[in-house]
Amino acid sequence: MRLEPTGPGSWLLSREDRLHGHRVSAVAAAALVSAFTKTGRTELTSTISTWTSSKGSAEKIIDWLIFEGYLVDCSDSEAAETADWLDQWNANGWRAAARYHARTFGYPFEFYASDGSSAEDFRRMVAYNQRQPDTDRARGRIVDAAVSHPLPDPAAELNEARFGTVVAGASPGRKLNRDAVLDLLSLLARPIRADDMPYARAAPLLRKTSPSGGSRHPTELTLLTSGLPDVLDGVYQVASVDGVLDSVDSVWTPPADWLGLLGLAATTGPWALVLYSSFFARNRYRYREPRTFRTVHMDVGHLMTTCEFLGRANGWRVRQVQHLNGPEVAAHLGVDPYVECPMSATLLTSLERPN
């Protein structure tokens, strides 16, 4: 729930699971603030009455807030259950996750089976595109990069991953070098094909090896390297559509410091680290709130798993970094975390020189 001032004595009251809110008086807004902690109806009525000088007006305000779902009876079984698991999640340090889960629980979804087609989905996307063209699909090149490495076209022969050999650890060893890493990045990030959208001014949908919600591909890849043959130590960005790996010359953080920043121990021998950053606006174009934050995590998870299988198929040691300080990593990269938020990473090292 959200309260925003709109003018003298006027507030906008809204819930994150609804498209439209209500304009309410300062008294109604103050009543909600008073009920942020558990309180009885009699006590709340008495409090509001001191502002309205009328018990009847106070009762009407409370009844309306309950009817619209802004006030909930604490004795309600669902409310009590929600409060219980919120307390449990908070006790384990999951306060933000608990709040997000509470806000999105029961969010209505469109079931295509109801009309046997995706007509409603298509209608919504046409309406979105009329208001703002859907053109953001991928990060472009760094035009003044000091170093650039072309990525090969994605093809199955770049990495013959087999589930059984990967799980059994029987994959043949491949040297961790420039060509091997470029092959892996190509399979991770490069489009296999593009499909035109059926409405004007929209960018084509990109089809890649890992699924992405609505084919919006909110995740972009950054490569960090140390001791990698034929690649200077540093930070590189993947331009997936252009098929190029460009150096980020503005970043000066040493490789060893990156490992410490990500909570990884120092490692000997060459290593490459794939950093996954989410561009929330791409997914929000399709999913709006409140589903966006959930689906970008799914997108990152798909890519991390694909990267792990490709790495293990090459006979490399793979370590996943699922928790990192996004704002701190973004500061080292010189990016705005509200636009390009670092989410996770995969460290690749060769087995002959384990970390």
Coordinates of C-alpha atoms in Angstrom, one line a residue:
M1 CA 0.0 0.0 0.0
R2 CA 1.2 3.5 -0.8
L3 CA 0.3 7.0 0.4
E4 CA 1.3 10.0 -1.6
P5 CA 0.4 13.7 -1.0
T6 CA -1.4 15.3 -4.0
G7 CA -2.3 18.7 -2.5
P8 CA -3.4 20.5 0.6
G9 CA -5.4 18.0 2.7
S10 CA -5.5 15.5 -0.2
W11 CA -3.7 12.1 -0.5
L12 CA -3.5 9.4 -3.1
L13 CA -4.1 5.9 -1.6
S14 CA -3.2 2.9 -3.7
R15 CA -2.3 -0.8 -3.5
E16 CA 0.5 -2.3 -5.6
D17 CA -1.8 -5.1 -6.9
R18 CA -4.3 -2.6 -8.4
L19 CA -4.0 -0.3 -11.4
H20 CA -6.1 2.5 -9.8
G21 CA -6.1 4.1 -6.4
H22 CA -8.3 6.5 -4.5
R23 CA -8.0 10.2 -3.6
V24 CA -8.7 10.5 0.1
S25 CA -8.8 13.2 2.8
A26 CA -6.0 13.8 5.2
V27 CA -8.2 12.3 8.0
A28 CA -8.5 8.9 6.0
A29 CA -4.8 8.9 5.3
A30 CA -4.0 9.6 9.0
A31 CA -6.4 6.8 10.0
L32 CA -4.3 4.3 7.9
V33 CA -1.1 5.6 9.4
S34 CA -2.6 5.0 12.9
A35 CA -3.4 1.4 11.9
F36 CA 0.1 0.6 10.7
T37 CA 0.4 -1.2 14.0
K38 CA -2.3 -3.5 15.3
T39 CA -5.1 -1.6 16.9
G40 CA -8.7 -2.2 17.9
R41 CA -11.7 -0.8 16.1
T42 CA -12.9 1.0 19.2
E43 CA -9.5 2.6 19.7
L44 CA -9.2 3.6 16.1
T45 CA -12.7 5.1 16.1
S46 CA -11.8 7.2 19.1
T47 CA -8.6 8.4 17.5
I48 CA -10.4 9.5 14.3
S49 CA -13.2 11.1 16.2
T50 CA -10.8 13.6 17.8
W51 CA -10.1 14.8 14.2
T52 CA -13.6 14.7 12.8
S53 CA -15.5 15.6 16.0
S54 CA -18.0 13.0 15.0
K55 CA -18.1 9.3 15.9
G56 CA -20.4 8.6 12.9
S57 CA -17.9 10.1 10.4
A58 CA -15.1 8.0 12.0
E59 CA -17.2 4.8 11.6
K60 CA -17.9 5.6 7.9
I61 CA -14.2 6.2 7.2
I62 CA -13.3 2.9 8.8
D63 CA -16.1 1.0 7.0
W64 CA -14.9 2.4 3.6
L65 CA -11.3 1.5 4.3
I66 CA -12.3 -2.0 5.2
F67 CA -14.6 -2.4 2.2
E68 CA -11.8 -1.2 -0.2
G69 CA -9.3 -3.6 1.3
Y70 CA -7.0 -1.0 2.9
L71 CA -7.8 -2.1 6.4
V72 CA -7.8 -5.8 7.4
D73 CA -9.2 -7.3 10.5
C74 CA -6.4 -8.9 12.5
S75 CA -8.6 -11.8 13.5
D76 CA -9.0 -12.8 9.9
S77 CA -7.3 -16.2 9.4
E78 CA -5.4 -15.2 6.3
A79 CA -4.2 -12.0 7.9
A80 CA -3.0 -13.9 10.9
E81 CA -1.2 -16.5 8.7
T82 CA 0.4 -13.7 6.7
A83 CA 1.7 -11.9 9.8
D84 CA 3.1 -15.2 11.1
W85 CA 5.2 -16.0 8.1
L86 CA 6.3 -12.4 7.7
D87 CA 7.7 -12.6 11.3
Q88 CA 9.4 -15.9 10.4
W89 CA 11.0 -14.5 7.2
N90 CA 12.0 -11.3 9.0
A91 CA 13.7 -13.4 11.8
N92 CA 15.9 -15.0 9.1
G93 CA 16.9 -11.8 7.5
W94 CA 14.4 -12.0 4.6
R95 CA 12.5 -8.8 5.4
A96 CA 12.6 -7.4 1.9
A97 CA 11.7 -10.7 0.3
A98 CA 8.9 -11.2 2.8
R99 CA 7.4 -7.8 1.9
Y100 CA 7.7 -8.5 -1.8
H101 CA 6.1 -11.9 -1.4
A102 CA 3.2 -10.4 0.6
R103 CA 2.6 -7.7 -2.0
T104 CA 2.6 -10.1 -5.0
F105 CA 0.8 -13.1 -3.3
G106 CA -2.5 -13.8 -5.1
Y107 CA -1.7 -11.4 -8.0
P108 CA -4.2 -12.1 -10.8
F109 CA -2.8 -13.7 -13.9
E110 CA -4.3 -13.9 -17.4
F111 CA -5.2 -17.5 -18.3
Y112 CA -5.0 -18.1 -22.0
A113 CA -7.1 -21.2 -21.7
S114 CA -10.2 -19.1 -20.9
D115 CA -10.6 -18.0 -24.5
G116 CA -8.3 -20.6 -26.1
S117 CA -5.8 -18.0 -27.4
S118 CA -3.5 -15.2 -26.3
A119 CA -5.8 -12.5 -27.6
E120 CA -5.8 -10.6 -24.3
D121 CA -2.0 -10.7 -24.1
F122 CA -1.8 -9.4 -27.7
R123 CA -4.3 -6.6 -26.9
R124 CA -2.2 -5.4 -23.9
M125 CA 1.1 -5.4 -25.8
V126 CA -0.5 -3.4 -28.7
A127 CA -1.7 -0.9 -26.1
Y128 CA 1.7 -0.7 -24.5
N129 CA 3.4 -0.2 -27.8
Q130 CA 1.0 2.6 -28.8
R131 CA 2.0 4.6 -25.7
Q132 CA 5.7 3.8 -25.9
P133 CA 7.4 1.8 -28.7
D134 CA 9.0 -1.4 -27.5
T135 CA 12.5 -1.0 -28.8
D136 CA 14.9 -1.9 -26.0
R137 CA 16.2 -5.4 -26.6
A138 CA 20.0 -5.4 -26.1
R139 CA 23.0 -3.4 -25.1
G140 CA 24.9 -1.7 -27.9
R141 CA 28.6 -1.5 -28.5
I142 CA 31.2 0.7 -26.8
V143 CA 32.2 2.6 -29.9
D144 CA 35.5 4.0 -28.5
A145 CA 36.7 0.7 -26.8
A146 CA 40.4 0.3 -26.9
V147 CA 40.1 -3.5 -27.4
S148 CA 37.4 -5.5 -29.1
H149 CA 37.0 -9.3 -29.7
P150 CA 34.5 -10.5 -32.2
L151 CA 32.2 -13.3 -31.0
P152 CA 31.5 -16.3 -33.3
D153 CA 28.0 -17.0 -34.5
P154 CA 26.2 -19.3 -32.1
A155 CA 26.4 -22.9 -33.2
A156 CA 26.1 -26.3 -31.5
E157 CA 29.6 -27.3 -32.5
L158 CA 31.0 -24.5 -30.3
N159 CA 30.4 -26.7 -27.2
E160 CA 29.1 -30.2 -27.4
A161 CA 27.6 -30.3 -23.9
R162 CA 26.0 -33.6 -22.9
F163 CA 24.0 -33.9 -19.6
G164 CA 25.5 -37.3 -18.6
T165 CA 29.1 -36.4 -19.1
V166 CA 28.7 -33.1 -17.3
V167 CA 27.0 -34.6 -14.3
A168 CA 29.5 -37.5 -14.2
G169 CA 32.4 -35.1 -14.5
A170 CA 33.7 -37.0 -17.5
S171 CA 33.8 -34.0 -19.9
P172 CA 37.0 -33.7 -22.0
G173 CA 39.3 -30.9 -20.8
R174 CA 39.5 -27.7 -22.9
K175 CA 42.0 -25.0 -22.2
L176 CA 40.6 -21.9 -20.6
N177 CA 41.7 -19.3 -23.2
R178 CA 40.4 -16.6 -25.4
D179 CA 38.6 -18.7 -28.0
A180 CA 37.0 -21.0 -25.5
V181 CA 35.6 -18.1 -23.5
L182 CA 34.4 -16.3 -26.6
D183 CA 32.6 -19.5 -27.7
L184 CA 30.9 -19.8 -24.3
L185 CA 29.8 -16.1 -24.4
S186 CA 28.4 -16.6 -27.9
L187 CA 26.2 -19.5 -26.8
L188 CA 25.1 -17.6 -23.7
A189 CA 24.3 -14.3 -25.2
R190 CA 24.0 -14.2 -29.0
P191 CA 20.6 -14.5 -30.7
I192 CA 19.9 -17.7 -32.7
R193 CA 17.2 -15.9 -34.7
A194 CA 14.9 -12.9 -34.5
D195 CA 11.2 -12.8 -35.0
D196 CA 9.4 -9.6 -36.1
M197 CA 6.7 -8.3 -33.9
P198 CA 3.1 -8.0 -35.3
Y199 CA 2.7 -4.3 -34.4
A200 CA 4.4 -1.2 -35.6
R201 CA 7.7 0.3 -34.3
A202 CA 8.6 -2.6 -32.0
A203 CA 12.0 -4.2 -32.1
P204 CA 12.2 -7.9 -33.2
L205 CA 12.0 -10.5 -30.6
L206 CA 15.4 -12.2 -30.0
R207 CA 15.6 -16.0 -29.6
K208 CA 18.6 -17.2 -27.5
T209 CA 19.7 -20.5 -26.0
S210 CA 18.3 -19.6 -22.6
P211 CA 14.6 -18.8 -22.1
S212 CA 13.7 -15.2 -21.2
G213 CA 10.3 -13.9 -20.0
G214 CA 8.5 -12.5 -23.0
S215 CA 11.8 -12.7 -24.9
R216 CA 12.7 -9.3 -23.4
H217 CA 16.2 -10.5 -22.3
P218 CA 16.7 -8.1 -19.3
T219 CA 20.1 -9.7 -18.5
E220 CA 23.3 -8.3 -20.0
L221 CA 26.7 -9.9 -19.6
T222 CA 30.0 -8.4 -18.4
L223 CA 33.3 -10.4 -18.5
L224 CA 36.1 -9.9 -16.0
T225 CA 39.4 -11.6 -16.8
S226 CA 42.8 -12.4 -15.2
G227 CA 45.6 -14.2 -16.9
L228 CA 43.5 -15.3 -19.7
P229 CA 45.7 -16.1 -22.8
D230 CA 45.4 -13.5 -25.6
V231 CA 43.0 -11.3 -23.5
L232 CA 44.3 -8.3 -21.5
D233 CA 43.2 -8.3 -17.9
G234 CA 40.2 -6.1 -17.4
V235 CA 36.5 -5.6 -17.8
Y236 CA 34.6 -6.3 -21.0
Q237 CA 30.9 -5.9 -22.1
V238 CA 29.1 -8.2 -24.4
A239 CA 27.2 -6.6 -27.3
S240 CA 25.0 -9.6 -28.1
V241 CA 23.3 -8.4 -31.3
D242 CA 26.6 -6.9 -32.8
G243 CA 28.5 -10.0 -31.7
V244 CA 31.4 -8.2 -30.1
L245 CA 33.2 -8.1 -26.7
D246 CA 34.3 -4.6 -26.0
S247 CA 36.7 -3.4 -23.3
V248 CA 35.3 -1.1 -20.6
D249 CA 38.3 1.3 -20.4
S250 CA 36.8 3.5 -17.7
V251 CA 37.0 0.7 -15.0
W252 CA 40.3 0.5 -13.1
T253 CA 39.5 -2.0 -10.4
P254 CA 42.3 -4.7 -10.3
P255 CA 41.2 -8.4 -10.9
A256 CA 42.2 -9.4 -7.4
D257 CA 40.0 -6.7 -6.0
W258 CA 37.0 -7.9 -8.0
L259 CA 37.3 -11.3 -6.4
G260 CA 37.3 -9.8 -2.9
L261 CA 34.4 -7.5 -3.8
L262 CA 32.4 -10.6 -4.9
G263 CA 33.3 -12.6 -1.8
L264 CA 35.6 -15.0 -3.6
A265 CA 39.0 -16.2 -2.5
A266 CA 42.1 -15.4 -4.5
T267 CA 42.8 -18.0 -7.2
T268 CA 46.0 -18.9 -9.1
G269 CA 46.1 -19.4 -12.9
P270 CA 43.8 -17.8 -15.4
W271 CA 40.2 -17.1 -14.6
A272 CA 37.2 -15.6 -16.3
L273 CA 34.1 -14.3 -14.4
V274 CA 30.7 -13.7 -16.1
L275 CA 28.8 -11.0 -14.3
Y276 CA 25.0 -10.8 -14.9
S277 CA 23.3 -7.4 -14.7
S278 CA 19.5 -6.9 -15.0
F279 CA 17.9 -4.0 -17.0
F280 CA 14.6 -4.0 -15.1
A281 CA 12.9 -1.6 -17.6
R282 CA 12.9 -4.3 -20.3
N283 CA 10.9 -6.8 -18.3
R284 CA 8.7 -4.1 -16.8
Y285 CA 7.6 -3.2 -20.3
R286 CA 5.8 -6.5 -20.6
Y287 CA 5.1 -7.5 -17.0
R288 CA 4.7 -4.1 -15.3
E289 CA 4.6 -4.3 -11.5
P290 CA 4.7 -6.3 -9.4
R291 CA 6.0 -9.4 -11.4
T292 CA 9.0 -7.7 -12.9
F293 CA 11.4 -8.3 -9.9
R294 CA 10.5 -12.0 -9.9
T295 CA 11.0 -12.6 -13.6
V296 CA 14.4 -11.0 -13.8
H297 CA 15.7 -13.5 -11.2
M298 CA 14.3 -16.3 -13.3
D299 CA 16.1 -14.9 -16.4
V300 CA 19.4 -14.7 -14.5
G301 CA 18.9 -18.2 -13.2
H302 CA 18.5 -19.6 -16.7
L303 CA 21.7 -18.0 -17.8
M304 CA 23.7 -19.1 -14.8
T305 CA 22.7 -22.7 -15.3
T306 CA 23.5 -22.6 -19.0
C307 CA 26.9 -21.1 -18.2
E308 CA 27.6 -23.8 -15.6
F309 CA 26.7 -26.6 -18.0
L310 CA 28.8 -25.1 -20.8
G311 CA 31.8 -24.6 -18.4
R312 CA 31.6 -28.1 -17.0
A313 CA 31.3 -29.5 -20.5
N314 CA 34.7 -27.9 -21.1
G315 CA 36.1 -29.6 -18.0
W316 CA 36.4 -26.3 -16.0
R317 CA 35.7 -25.6 -12.4
V318 CA 32.6 -23.5 -11.9
R319 CA 31.6 -21.4 -8.9
Q320 CA 28.4 -19.5 -8.8
V321 CA 28.0 -16.2 -6.9
Q322 CA 24.4 -15.9 -6.0
H323 CA 24.6 -13.1 -3.5
L324 CA 26.5 -9.9 -4.1
N325 CA 26.3 -6.3 -3.2
G326 CA 24.7 -4.9 -6.3
P327 CA 25.1 -1.2 -5.6
E328 CA 28.8 -1.6 -4.6
V329 CA 29.6 -3.6 -7.7
A330 CA 27.6 -1.1 -9.8
A331 CA 29.7 1.7 -8.3
H332 CA 33.0 0.0 -9.4
L333 CA 31.5 -0.4 -12.9
G334 CA 30.4 3.2 -13.0
V335 CA 26.7 2.4 -13.7
D336 CA 23.4 3.3 -12.1
P337 CA 22.1 0.2 -10.2
Y338 CA 18.5 1.4 -10.8
V339 CA 19.1 1.0 -14.5
E340 CA 21.7 -1.7 -14.7
C341 CA 21.8 -3.8 -11.5
P342 CA 24.5 -6.4 -11.0
M343 CA 22.7 -9.6 -9.8
S344 CA 25.1 -12.5 -9.7
A345 CA 28.2 -14.0 -11.3
T346 CA 29.9 -17.2 -12.5
L347 CA 33.6 -17.8 -11.9
L348 CA 35.3 -20.1 -14.4
T349 CA 38.8 -21.6 -13.7
S350 CA 40.7 -24.6 -15.1
L351 CA 40.8 -27.8 -13.2
E352 CA 44.5 -28.2 -13.5
R353 CA 44.9 -25.0 -11.4
P354 CA 42.0 -25.2 -8.9
N355 CA 41.2 -22.3 -6.7

